[in-house]
Amino acid sequence: EQRNPWCCLAWTLVIGTMNSLVFLINLLLMFVIFTIVLLPTIVVVYFGFQCHSQVLHSSARYCKSILDDNSSSALIILGFVIMSPLIVVAMAIYCSLARRLRLFMCFQPYSLAVYKGGKWCCYEGGGPCGCARGWNTQVKAWV
């Protein structure tokens, strides 16, 4: 049966807040993983741009003694070349971690706010939350 309008509004706010928190947790996890995995690329490109005479031309000792324009250009190119495989690695790590923690199953449907008697999805073994009672761990997404 349907909830009354005020109760429906309150449950909509609760479910919307919970879904927003789950989204922010996913976003934070993705940001941390991508930052850690892409750190070598960030460092190489940063030093390449910092020491190139046409870009920033730093007066640091290592820029004068070790890196000239050719080596700075090589660092910039190397950084952008290794970025593509590292993005794939970061996405694979994030997806496997999100699947293992069942983070995508934490999102609650808005039908819980409209109708009474819906079952609230909660922890049921193996993850922090999710309606995983009948979830088969052998099922692969690519099959």
Coordinates of C-alpha atoms in Angstrom, one line a residue, residues 10-143:
A10 CA 10.5 11.9 4.6
W11 CA 11.5 8.5 3.3
T12 CA 12.4 10.0 0.0
L13 CA 14.8 12.4 1.8
V14 CA 16.3 9.5 3.8
I15 CA 16.8 7.3 0.8
G16 CA 18.1 10.2 -1.3
T17 CA 20.6 11.1 1.5
M18 CA 21.7 7.5 1.8
N19 CA 22.2 7.2 -2.0
S20 CA 24.1 10.5 -2.1
L21 CA 26.4 9.2 0.7
V22 CA 27.0 5.9 -1.2
F23 CA 27.8 7.9 -4.3
L24 CA 30.3 10.2 -2.5
I25 CA 32.0 7.1 -1.0
N26 CA 32.3 5.6 -4.5
L27 CA 33.7 8.9 -5.8
L28 CA 36.2 9.2 -3.0
L29 CA 37.3 5.6 -3.4
M30 CA 37.8 6.2 -7.1
F31 CA 39.7 9.5 -6.5
V32 CA 42.1 7.8 -4.1
I33 CA 42.8 4.8 -6.3
F34 CA 43.3 6.9 -9.4
T35 CA 45.6 9.3 -7.6
I36 CA 47.8 6.5 -6.2
V37 CA 48.0 4.6 -9.5
L38 CA 48.6 7.7 -11.6
L39 CA 51.2 9.2 -9.3
P40 CA 54.1 8.2 -11.5
T41 CA 52.6 9.9 -14.5
I42 CA 51.8 13.0 -12.5
V43 CA 55.4 13.2 -11.2
V44 CA 57.0 12.6 -14.6
V45 CA 54.8 15.1 -16.5
Y46 CA 55.2 17.7 -13.7
F47 CA 59.0 17.6 -13.8
G48 CA 58.9 17.6 -17.6
F49 CA 56.8 20.8 -17.7
Q50 CA 58.7 22.4 -14.8
C51 CA 62.1 22.1 -16.4
H52 CA 61.2 22.9 -20.1
S53 CA 62.4 26.4 -21.1
Q54 CA 59.2 27.1 -23.1
V55 CA 56.8 26.3 -20.3
L56 CA 57.9 27.1 -16.7
H57 CA 61.7 27.0 -16.9
S58 CA 62.4 26.5 -13.2
S59 CA 65.7 27.7 -11.8
A60 CA 66.1 24.5 -9.6
R61 CA 69.5 22.9 -9.6
Y62 CA 68.3 19.6 -11.2
C63 CA 66.7 21.5 -14.1
K64 CA 70.0 23.2 -14.9
S65 CA 72.3 20.3 -14.4
I66 CA 70.3 17.2 -15.4
L67 CA 67.3 18.2 -17.5
D68 CA 67.5 20.2 -20.7
D69 CA 64.7 20.9 -23.2
N70 CA 65.1 17.6 -25.0
S71 CA 65.0 15.5 -21.8
S72 CA 62.1 17.6 -20.5
S73 CA 60.2 16.9 -23.7
A74 CA 61.0 13.2 -23.4
L75 CA 59.6 13.2 -19.8
I76 CA 56.4 14.9 -21.0
I77 CA 55.9 12.4 -23.8
L78 CA 56.7 9.4 -21.5
G79 CA 54.2 10.6 -18.9
F80 CA 51.4 10.8 -21.4
V81 CA 52.3 7.5 -23.0
I82 CA 52.3 5.6 -19.7
M83 CA 49.0 7.3 -18.7
S84 CA 46.7 5.1 -20.8
P85 CA 47.8 1.7 -19.3
L86 CA 47.8 3.2 -15.8
I87 CA 44.2 4.4 -16.3
V88 CA 43.1 0.9 -17.3
V89 CA 44.9 -0.5 -14.2
A90 CA 43.3 2.0 -11.9
M91 CA 39.8 1.3 -13.3
A92 CA 40.4 -2.4 -12.9
I93 CA 41.4 -2.0 -9.3
Y94 CA 38.4 0.2 -8.6
C95 CA 35.9 -2.1 -10.2
S96 CA 37.3 -5.2 -8.5
L97 CA 37.3 -3.4 -5.1
A98 CA 33.8 -2.0 -5.6
R99 CA 32.5 -5.5 -6.6
R100 CA 34.2 -7.2 -3.7
L101 CA 32.7 -4.6 -1.3
R102 CA 29.4 -4.7 -3.2
L103 CA 29.3 -0.9 -3.2
F104 CA 26.9 -0.7 -6.1
M105 CA 24.3 -2.8 -4.2
C106 CA 24.1 -0.1 -1.5
F107 CA 21.9 2.1 -3.6
Q108 CA 18.3 1.9 -2.4
P109 CA 15.3 2.1 -4.8
Y110 CA 12.9 5.0 -4.3
S111 CA 10.0 2.6 -4.3
L112 CA 10.8 2.1 -0.6
A113 CA 9.7 5.7 -0.1
V114 CA 6.4 5.3 -2.0
Y115 CA 5.1 1.9 -0.8
K116 CA 4.9 0.4 2.6
G117 CA 6.2 -3.1 3.3
G118 CA 9.3 -2.9 1.1
K119 CA 12.3 -4.7 2.5
W120 CA 15.2 -2.4 3.4
C121 CA 18.4 -3.8 2.0
C122 CA 21.0 -4.3 4.7
Y123 CA 24.1 -6.3 5.4
E124 CA 23.7 -10.0 4.5
G125 CA 27.1 -11.5 4.5
G126 CA 30.1 -10.6 2.5
G127 CA 29.7 -6.8 2.1
P128 CA 28.8 -3.7 3.9
C129 CA 25.3 -3.6 2.4
G130 CA 23.2 -4.9 -0.4
C131 CA 20.3 -7.2 -1.3
A132 CA 22.7 -10.1 -1.8
R133 CA 20.7 -12.9 -0.2
G134 CA 20.4 -14.9 -3.4
W135 CA 23.5 -13.4 -5.1
N136 CA 25.6 -15.9 -6.8
T137 CA 29.3 -15.1 -6.4
Q138 CA 30.2 -17.3 -9.4
V139 CA 28.3 -15.1 -11.9
K140 CA 30.6 -12.9 -13.9
A141 CA 29.5 -9.6 -15.5
W142 CA 31.1 -10.5 -18.9
V143 CA 29.3 -13.9 -19.3

